[in-house]
Short mmCIF file of C-alpha atoms in Angstrom, two decimals:
data_model
loop_
_atom_site.label_atom_id
_atom_site.label_comp_id
_atom_site.label_asym_id
_atom_site.label_seq_id
_atom_site.Cartn_x
_atom_site.Cartn_y
_atom_site.Cartn_z
CA THR A 1 53.94 176.90 155.56
CA GLY A 2 50.96 174.60 156.06
CA GLU A 3 52.92 171.39 155.51
CA GLY A 4 53.74 168.80 158.16
CA PHE A 5 57.08 168.42 159.94
CA VAL A 6 58.01 165.59 162.30
CA LEU A 7 60.45 165.91 165.21
CA ARG A 8 62.01 162.50 165.93
CA PRO A 9 63.70 162.10 169.35
CA SER A 10 64.22 158.36 168.84
CA ASP A 11 65.59 158.38 165.28
CA ASP A 12 68.90 160.15 164.53
CA ALA A 13 68.73 159.71 160.76
CA PRO A 14 69.54 162.84 158.72
CA GLY A 15 66.67 165.30 158.47
CA ASP A 16 64.93 166.54 155.34
CA ALA A 17 61.95 168.73 154.45
CA SER A 18 59.56 166.31 156.19
CA GLY A 19 61.25 166.09 159.59
CA ALA A 20 64.44 165.94 161.66
CA HIS A 21 66.01 164.34 164.72
CA VAL A 22 66.03 166.26 168.02
CA ALA A 23 68.54 165.55 170.78
CA TYR A 24 66.10 165.67 173.72
CA ALA A 25 64.63 162.17 174.16
CA GLY A 26 61.79 163.31 176.44
CA LEU A 27 60.36 165.93 174.08
CA GLY A 28 57.32 163.88 173.07
CA GLU A 29 56.36 163.27 176.71
CA ASP A 30 56.52 166.97 177.63
CA LEU A 31 54.51 168.45 174.74
CA ARG A 32 50.74 168.68 174.16
CA PRO A 33 48.68 169.31 170.99
CA GLY A 34 48.52 173.04 170.29
CA ASP A 35 51.95 173.84 171.80
CA ARG A 36 54.17 176.18 169.84
CA ILE A 37 57.71 175.15 168.90
CA LEU A 38 60.25 177.54 167.42
CA LEU A 39 63.36 176.49 165.51
CA ALA A 40 66.60 178.45 165.05
CA ASP A 41 65.73 181.42 167.31
CA GLY A 42 62.27 181.71 165.78
CA ALA A 43 63.18 181.41 162.09
CA VAL A 44 60.57 178.61 161.79
CA GLU A 45 57.38 178.21 163.85
CA LEU A 46 55.62 174.87 164.35
CA ARG A 47 52.34 173.90 166.05
CA VAL A 48 52.10 170.49 167.72
CA LEU A 49 49.41 168.17 166.29
CA SER A 50 50.30 165.06 168.32
CA ALA A 51 53.11 164.04 170.66
CA GLY A 52 54.53 160.65 171.54
CA ALA A 53 57.49 158.68 170.21
CA GLU A 54 57.43 161.29 167.43
CA VAL A 55 56.14 164.85 167.58
CA ARG A 56 53.97 165.64 164.57
CA THR A 57 53.57 169.31 163.81
CA GLU A 58 52.16 171.74 161.27
CA ILE A 59 54.45 174.45 159.91
CA VAL A 60 52.94 177.82 160.88
CA ARG A 61 55.83 179.85 159.46
CA GLY A 62 58.34 178.19 157.18
CA GLY A 63 61.97 178.97 156.47
CA PRO A 64 65.48 177.52 156.28
CA ILE A 65 67.17 175.85 159.26
CA ARG A 66 70.73 174.54 159.56
CA PRO A 67 72.01 171.44 161.35
CA HIS A 68 72.17 171.70 165.17
CA ALA A 69 69.79 174.65 165.26
CA GLY A 70 68.03 175.30 168.57
CA VAL A 71 64.59 173.87 169.37
CA SER A 72 62.51 176.03 171.71
CA ALA A 73 59.52 174.43 173.46
CA PRO A 74 57.45 175.81 176.39
CA SER A 75 60.08 175.92 179.16
CA ASP A 76 57.64 175.51 182.05
CA ARG A 77 56.61 172.12 180.66
CA LEU A 78 60.06 170.58 180.16
CA SER A 79 60.88 167.84 182.65
CA ARG A 80 64.60 167.71 181.89
CA PRO A 81 66.75 169.01 184.79
CA VAL A 82 68.54 172.27 184.04
CA THR A 83 72.09 170.92 184.48
CA SER A 84 73.62 171.42 181.03
CA MET A 85 76.73 173.57 181.10
CA GLY A 86 79.89 174.67 179.35
CA THR A 87 83.14 175.13 181.22
CA GLY A 88 86.23 177.28 180.97
CA THR A 89 86.87 180.04 183.46
CA TRP A 90 83.10 180.00 184.15
CA THR A 91 80.31 177.42 184.18
CA TRP A 92 77.45 178.48 181.87
CA GLN A 93 74.00 177.17 182.80
CA SER A 94 71.38 177.20 180.03
CA PHE A 95 67.62 177.63 180.35
CA VAL A 96 67.58 178.42 184.04
CA ARG A 97 64.01 178.64 185.32
CA ARG A 98 64.44 179.36 189.04
CA SER A 99 67.14 180.00 191.63
CA ASP A 100 66.97 176.38 192.79
CA ASP A 101 68.33 175.32 189.38
CA VAL A 102 71.53 177.25 190.11
CA ARG A 103 71.83 175.86 193.61
CA GLU A 104 71.30 172.30 192.32
CA LEU A 105 74.08 172.73 189.75
CA ARG A 106 76.41 174.17 192.38
CA ALA A 107 75.72 171.18 194.63
CA LEU A 108 76.37 168.74 191.77
CA THR A 109 79.70 170.30 190.80
CA GLY A 110 81.07 170.31 194.35
CA SER A 111 83.43 172.55 196.27
CA ALA A 112 85.93 172.91 193.39
CA ALA A 113 83.24 174.22 191.02
CA LEU A 114 83.83 177.17 188.74
CA PRO A 115 81.60 180.25 189.19
CA ILE A 116 78.21 180.00 187.47
CA VAL A 117 76.75 182.25 184.77
CA ALA A 118 72.97 181.79 184.76
CA LYS A 119 71.58 182.26 181.24
CA ILE A 120 68.32 184.20 181.39
CA GLU A 121 66.29 182.90 178.45
CA THR A 122 62.91 181.87 179.89
CA ARG A 123 59.89 183.74 181.27
CA ALA A 124 60.31 181.89 184.56
CA ALA A 125 63.89 183.17 184.94
CA VAL A 126 62.77 186.74 184.23
CA ASP A 127 60.05 186.45 186.87
CA ASP A 128 62.53 185.06 189.44
CA PHE A 129 65.44 187.21 188.27
CA ASP A 130 66.57 188.71 191.58
CA GLU A 131 66.77 185.32 193.29
CA VAL A 132 68.48 183.72 190.26
CA ALA A 133 71.04 186.54 190.19
CA ARG A 134 71.74 186.19 193.91
CA ALA A 135 72.23 182.43 193.54
CA ALA A 136 74.56 182.78 190.52
CA ASP A 137 77.91 184.54 190.12
CA ALA A 138 76.89 186.34 186.92
CA VAL A 139 73.91 186.46 184.55
CA MET A 140 73.61 186.46 180.78
CA ILE A 141 70.61 188.08 179.11
CA ALA A 142 70.20 185.73 176.13
CA ARG A 143 67.99 187.77 173.84
CA GLY A 144 67.58 185.11 171.17
CA ASP A 145 65.70 182.63 173.31
CA LEU A 146 64.00 185.41 175.29
CA GLY A 147 62.65 186.71 171.99
CA VAL A 148 61.31 183.22 171.26
CA GLU A 149 59.60 182.77 174.61
CA LEU A 150 58.38 186.37 174.98
CA PRO A 151 56.94 188.91 172.51
CA PHE A 152 59.95 190.36 170.69
CA GLU A 153 58.82 193.93 171.37
CA GLU A 154 59.23 193.29 175.11
CA VAL A 155 62.85 192.12 174.87
CA PRO A 156 64.51 195.60 174.73
CA ILE A 157 62.57 196.70 177.82
CA ILE A 158 63.37 193.48 179.69
CA GLN A 159 67.04 193.80 178.72
CA LYS A 160 67.23 197.24 180.31
CA GLN A 161 65.31 196.13 183.40
CA LEU A 162 67.47 193.07 184.00
CA VAL A 163 70.79 194.83 183.43
CA ARG A 164 69.65 197.53 185.87
CA ARG A 165 68.64 194.95 188.46
CA ALA A 166 71.97 193.12 188.06
CA LEU A 167 73.82 196.41 188.53
CA ASP A 168 71.82 197.17 191.69
CA LEU A 169 72.54 193.67 193.03
CA GLY A 170 76.25 193.91 192.22
CA VAL A 171 76.11 190.87 189.89
CA PRO A 172 78.00 191.02 186.55
CA ALA A 173 75.66 191.02 183.54
CA ILE A 174 76.35 189.92 179.96
CA VAL A 175 74.16 190.88 176.99
CA ALA A 176 74.14 188.31 174.18
CA THR A 177 72.66 187.27 170.82
CA GLN A 178 72.73 189.04 167.47
CA MET A 179 74.90 191.89 168.69
CA LEU A 180 76.60 192.07 165.27
CA GLU A 181 74.49 189.50 163.41
CA SER A 182 75.10 190.92 159.92
CA MET A 183 78.82 190.20 160.40
CA VAL A 184 78.11 186.49 160.08
CA MET A 185 78.31 187.30 156.38
CA ALA A 186 79.42 190.93 156.03
CA PRO A 187 82.78 192.51 156.98
CA ARG A 188 81.08 195.55 158.56
CA PRO A 189 78.16 195.89 161.00
CA THR A 190 75.01 197.84 160.35
CA ARG A 191 74.74 201.21 162.07
CA ALA A 192 71.85 199.82 164.13
CA GLU A 193 74.08 196.99 165.40
CA ALA A 194 76.77 199.45 166.43
CA SER A 195 74.13 201.36 168.40
CA ASP A 196 72.88 198.11 169.94
CA VAL A 197 76.34 197.26 171.28
CA ALA A 198 76.78 200.80 172.60
CA ASN A 199 73.37 200.87 174.28
CA ALA A 200 74.08 197.59 176.10
CA ILE A 201 77.20 199.24 177.52
CA PHE A 202 75.33 202.43 178.41
CA ASP A 203 72.67 200.32 180.16
CA GLY A 204 75.40 199.09 182.51
CA ALA A 205 76.28 195.67 181.07
CA ASP A 206 79.65 194.30 182.17
CA ALA A 207 80.20 192.46 178.88
CA ILE A 208 78.70 191.68 175.48
CA LEU A 209 78.89 188.24 173.92
CA LEU A 210 79.25 187.28 170.27
CA SER A 211 77.87 183.91 169.19
CA ALA A 212 77.14 183.14 165.53
CA GLU A 213 79.46 185.99 164.52
CA THR A 214 82.47 184.03 165.79
CA ALA A 215 81.12 180.45 165.88
CA ILE A 216 80.05 180.12 162.23
CA GLY A 217 80.66 183.60 160.79
CA GLU A 218 82.90 184.40 157.84
CA HIS A 219 84.66 187.27 159.65
CA PRO A 220 85.19 186.17 163.27
CA VAL A 221 88.30 188.26 163.94
CA LEU A 222 86.76 191.35 162.38
CA ALA A 223 83.63 190.84 164.49
CA VAL A 224 85.65 190.77 167.72
CA GLU A 225 87.69 193.78 166.65
CA THR A 226 84.49 195.66 165.78
CA ALA A 227 82.85 194.94 169.14
CA SER A 228 86.06 195.98 170.92
CA ARG A 229 86.27 199.25 168.96
CA ILE A 230 82.69 200.16 169.84
CA ALA A 231 83.19 199.29 173.50
CA ALA A 232 86.42 201.29 173.69
CA ALA A 233 84.73 204.33 172.12
CA CYS A 234 81.92 204.10 174.67
CA ASP A 235 84.40 203.89 177.55
CA ARG A 236 86.44 206.75 176.16
CA SER A 237 83.73 209.24 175.19
CA GLY A 238 80.40 208.00 176.51
CA ALA A 239 80.85 208.22 180.27
CA SER A 240 77.93 210.62 180.68
CA TYR A 241 75.55 208.08 179.12
CA VAL A 242 76.57 205.07 181.26
CA ALA A 243 74.05 203.95 183.89
CA PRO A 244 75.16 205.00 187.40
CA GLY A 245 75.97 202.45 190.06
CA ARG A 246 73.88 201.47 193.04
CA SER A 247 72.18 204.02 195.25
CA PRO A 248 74.26 204.95 198.31
CA THR A 249 73.13 202.39 200.90
CA ALA A 250 75.69 200.27 202.73
CA ALA A 251 74.45 196.87 203.89
CA THR A 252 77.90 195.77 205.08
CA ASP A 253 81.20 197.31 206.20
CA ALA A 254 82.67 196.26 202.83
CA ASP A 255 79.91 198.21 201.04
CA ALA A 256 80.58 201.28 203.18
CA LEU A 257 84.30 201.18 202.46
CA ALA A 258 83.65 200.73 198.73
CA TYR A 259 81.31 203.74 198.69
CA ALA A 260 83.96 205.80 200.44
CA ALA A 261 86.62 204.74 197.92
CA VAL A 262 84.41 205.54 194.93
CA ALA A 263 83.36 208.87 196.47
CA LEU A 264 87.02 209.84 196.86
CA ALA A 265 87.71 208.86 193.27
CA GLY A 266 84.74 210.87 192.10
CA THR A 267 85.54 214.09 193.94
CA ASP A 268 89.35 214.28 193.73
CA PRO A 269 90.47 215.06 190.16
CA ASP A 270 94.00 213.82 190.96
CA VAL A 271 92.76 210.25 191.54
CA ARG A 272 93.55 208.10 188.50
CA ALA A 273 92.54 204.64 189.79
CA VAL A 274 91.20 202.58 192.67
CA ALA A 275 93.45 199.65 193.67
CA CYS A 276 92.46 196.71 195.84
CA TYR A 277 93.91 193.48 197.15
CA THR A 278 91.39 190.63 196.94
CA ARG A 279 91.57 186.88 197.47
CA SER A 280 88.07 186.04 196.23
CA GLY A 281 87.40 188.94 193.84
CA ARG A 282 84.50 190.17 195.99
CA THR A 283 86.04 193.55 196.81
CA ALA A 284 86.65 194.26 193.12
CA ARG A 285 83.06 193.28 192.25
CA ILE A 286 81.63 195.55 194.95
CA LEU A 287 83.71 198.46 193.65
CA SER A 288 82.72 197.72 190.05
CA ALA A 289 79.00 197.72 190.87
CA LEU A 290 79.37 201.37 191.92
CA ARG A 291 80.81 202.24 188.48
CA PRO A 292 83.65 204.58 189.53
CA ARG A 293 84.88 207.03 186.93
CA VAL A 294 88.40 205.55 187.09
CA PRO A 295 89.70 202.02 186.46
CA ILE A 296 89.92 199.43 189.24
CA LEU A 297 93.28 197.69 189.64
CA ALA A 298 92.67 194.37 191.40
CA PHE A 299 95.61 192.32 192.72
CA SER A 300 94.96 188.69 193.66
CA PRO A 301 97.18 185.71 194.49
CA ASP A 302 94.59 183.35 192.95
CA PRO A 303 94.99 182.96 189.14
CA VAL A 304 91.39 181.73 188.84
CA VAL A 305 90.14 184.95 190.44
CA VAL A 306 92.33 187.00 188.09
CA ALA A 307 90.74 185.22 185.11
CA GLU A 308 87.20 185.63 186.50
CA LEU A 309 87.62 189.37 187.01
CA ALA A 310 88.24 189.84 183.29
CA LEU A 311 84.44 189.72 182.97
CA VAL A 312 83.76 192.47 185.51
CA HIS A 313 83.26 196.05 184.28
CA GLY A 314 86.20 198.41 184.72
CA VAL A 315 88.43 195.88 186.50
CA HIS A 316 92.03 195.28 185.41
CA ALA A 317 93.15 192.22 187.35
CA ARG A 318 96.78 191.44 188.12
CA PRO A 319 98.36 188.27 189.59
CA CYS A 320 100.55 188.72 192.67
CA ASP A 321 102.10 186.94 195.62
CA ALA A 322 100.13 187.04 198.87
CA PRO A 323 101.51 189.79 201.16
CA ALA A 324 101.28 189.67 204.94
CA ALA A 325 97.97 190.95 206.32
CA ASP A 326 99.58 193.98 207.97
CA ALA A 327 101.53 194.90 204.83
CA ARG A 328 98.80 194.98 202.18
CA LEU A 329 98.53 198.76 201.84
CA ALA A 330 102.29 199.04 201.51
CA PHE A 331 102.20 196.19 198.99
CA LEU A 332 99.58 198.01 196.89
CA SER A 333 101.59 201.23 197.01
CA ALA A 334 104.64 199.37 195.73
CA GLN A 335 102.65 197.79 192.90
CA LEU A 336 101.52 201.17 191.58
CA SER A 337 104.99 202.00 190.26
CA GLU A 338 104.69 199.00 187.92
CA GLU A 339 101.51 200.31 186.27
CA SER A 340 102.34 201.82 182.89
CA GLY A 341 99.09 203.81 182.79
CA LEU A 342 99.90 205.80 185.94
CA SER A 343 102.26 208.75 185.80
CA ALA A 344 104.41 209.88 188.71
CA GLY A 345 102.39 211.82 191.26
CA SER A 346 99.05 210.28 190.29
CA ALA A 347 96.75 209.64 193.25
CA VAL A 348 95.26 206.18 193.74
CA VAL A 349 92.68 205.10 196.32
CA LEU A 350 93.87 201.88 198.02
CA VAL A 351 91.41 199.34 199.48
CA ALA A 352 92.63 196.35 201.50
CA SER A 353 92.08 194.33 204.66
CA THR A 354 94.04 193.25 207.71
CA ALA A 355 91.36 190.73 208.66
CA ALA A 356 91.01 187.03 207.95
CA PRO A 357 90.27 185.90 204.38
CA GLY A 358 86.62 186.40 203.43
CA SER A 359 85.93 189.12 206.01
CA GLY A 360 86.00 192.02 203.55
CA PRO A 361 88.14 195.18 203.35
CA ASN A 362 88.69 197.43 206.38
CA LEU A 363 91.49 199.76 205.18
CA LEU A 364 91.35 202.82 202.97
CA GLU A 365 94.22 205.10 201.95
CA VAL A 366 95.11 207.59 199.22
CA ALA A 367 98.63 207.04 197.84
CA ARG A 368 100.72 208.76 195.22
CA VAL A 369 102.70 206.98 192.51
CA SER A 370 106.23 207.52 193.72
CA ARG A 371 108.14 207.43 190.46
CA ALA A 372 107.67 207.66 186.71
CA ASN A 373 107.13 204.42 184.89
CA SER A 374 109.44 203.20 182.18
#
């Protein structure tokens, strides 16, 4: 603390106690004297003295940093376009500031693009959250960078607010960063971390995300098993604590049918599941946003949709062949006998459509599992 530290965008030589290379070439042009820079999720705090080809800073709070640690600068000042991403089943967009960032990325990636997870880690994204969530396919509340950009005492409140808003909007939400941080080194979590994972689930999050625990941790498999055990316990015994779904307003026919299906599942004790046929995954996501008390069995002919729905709360997605439009309820009824979790005689609410793809469901039926499963 009190010493100087130089950030060098133009020099990629190894760093030492006096300074280090940063990967963003435009950093010196975006910063001004007096700006605050945080390294490694706030482990080290710097204050900018001068900015240019190099950024000279004073260390306000010292500490250790590792190679490739994050550098957090004022996000509203950065001129770099928000187009960085990781791919897999989803496209992950970092440091989103506004809904236009998501739309620009979608336009760049074209018609074959994967669905977008907008990472909420700036004040601007929090302020524009509803529009960002509507533009994206899912959101991730990245508490590490939020805690850098905002006072840390506000992060738990913002987490709850954003997860609630995502639930109301029917957009899947992921809670991330330091869920089981002690397991980077230790084989067991702290009791506070176990409560943190549980509370994210009770808030209504669709998923939790491990980062350092599995990326650089000494016990990556144990960390995943631990998170899964906590989540399973919450699903099994914590139903009364889970945030309820959206208030009963139906903006579309699909919403109305979903409300009816969930109401049936909630009032008939014989109902053991809701089953739907979906090409795009939209019907399953609408049902999930209402948080029915029973699992949702989603059948889709699109393997990409099946993979995407793994993220969505309460949905168990299954691949299938595409049935004829007028045979989808019968198809769903036939599929129920293949489900090992359903005993003979169990009631299931079926949701499907006879309309053209993309038009939403228009059929509702209660069916019974016709035979015992082997």
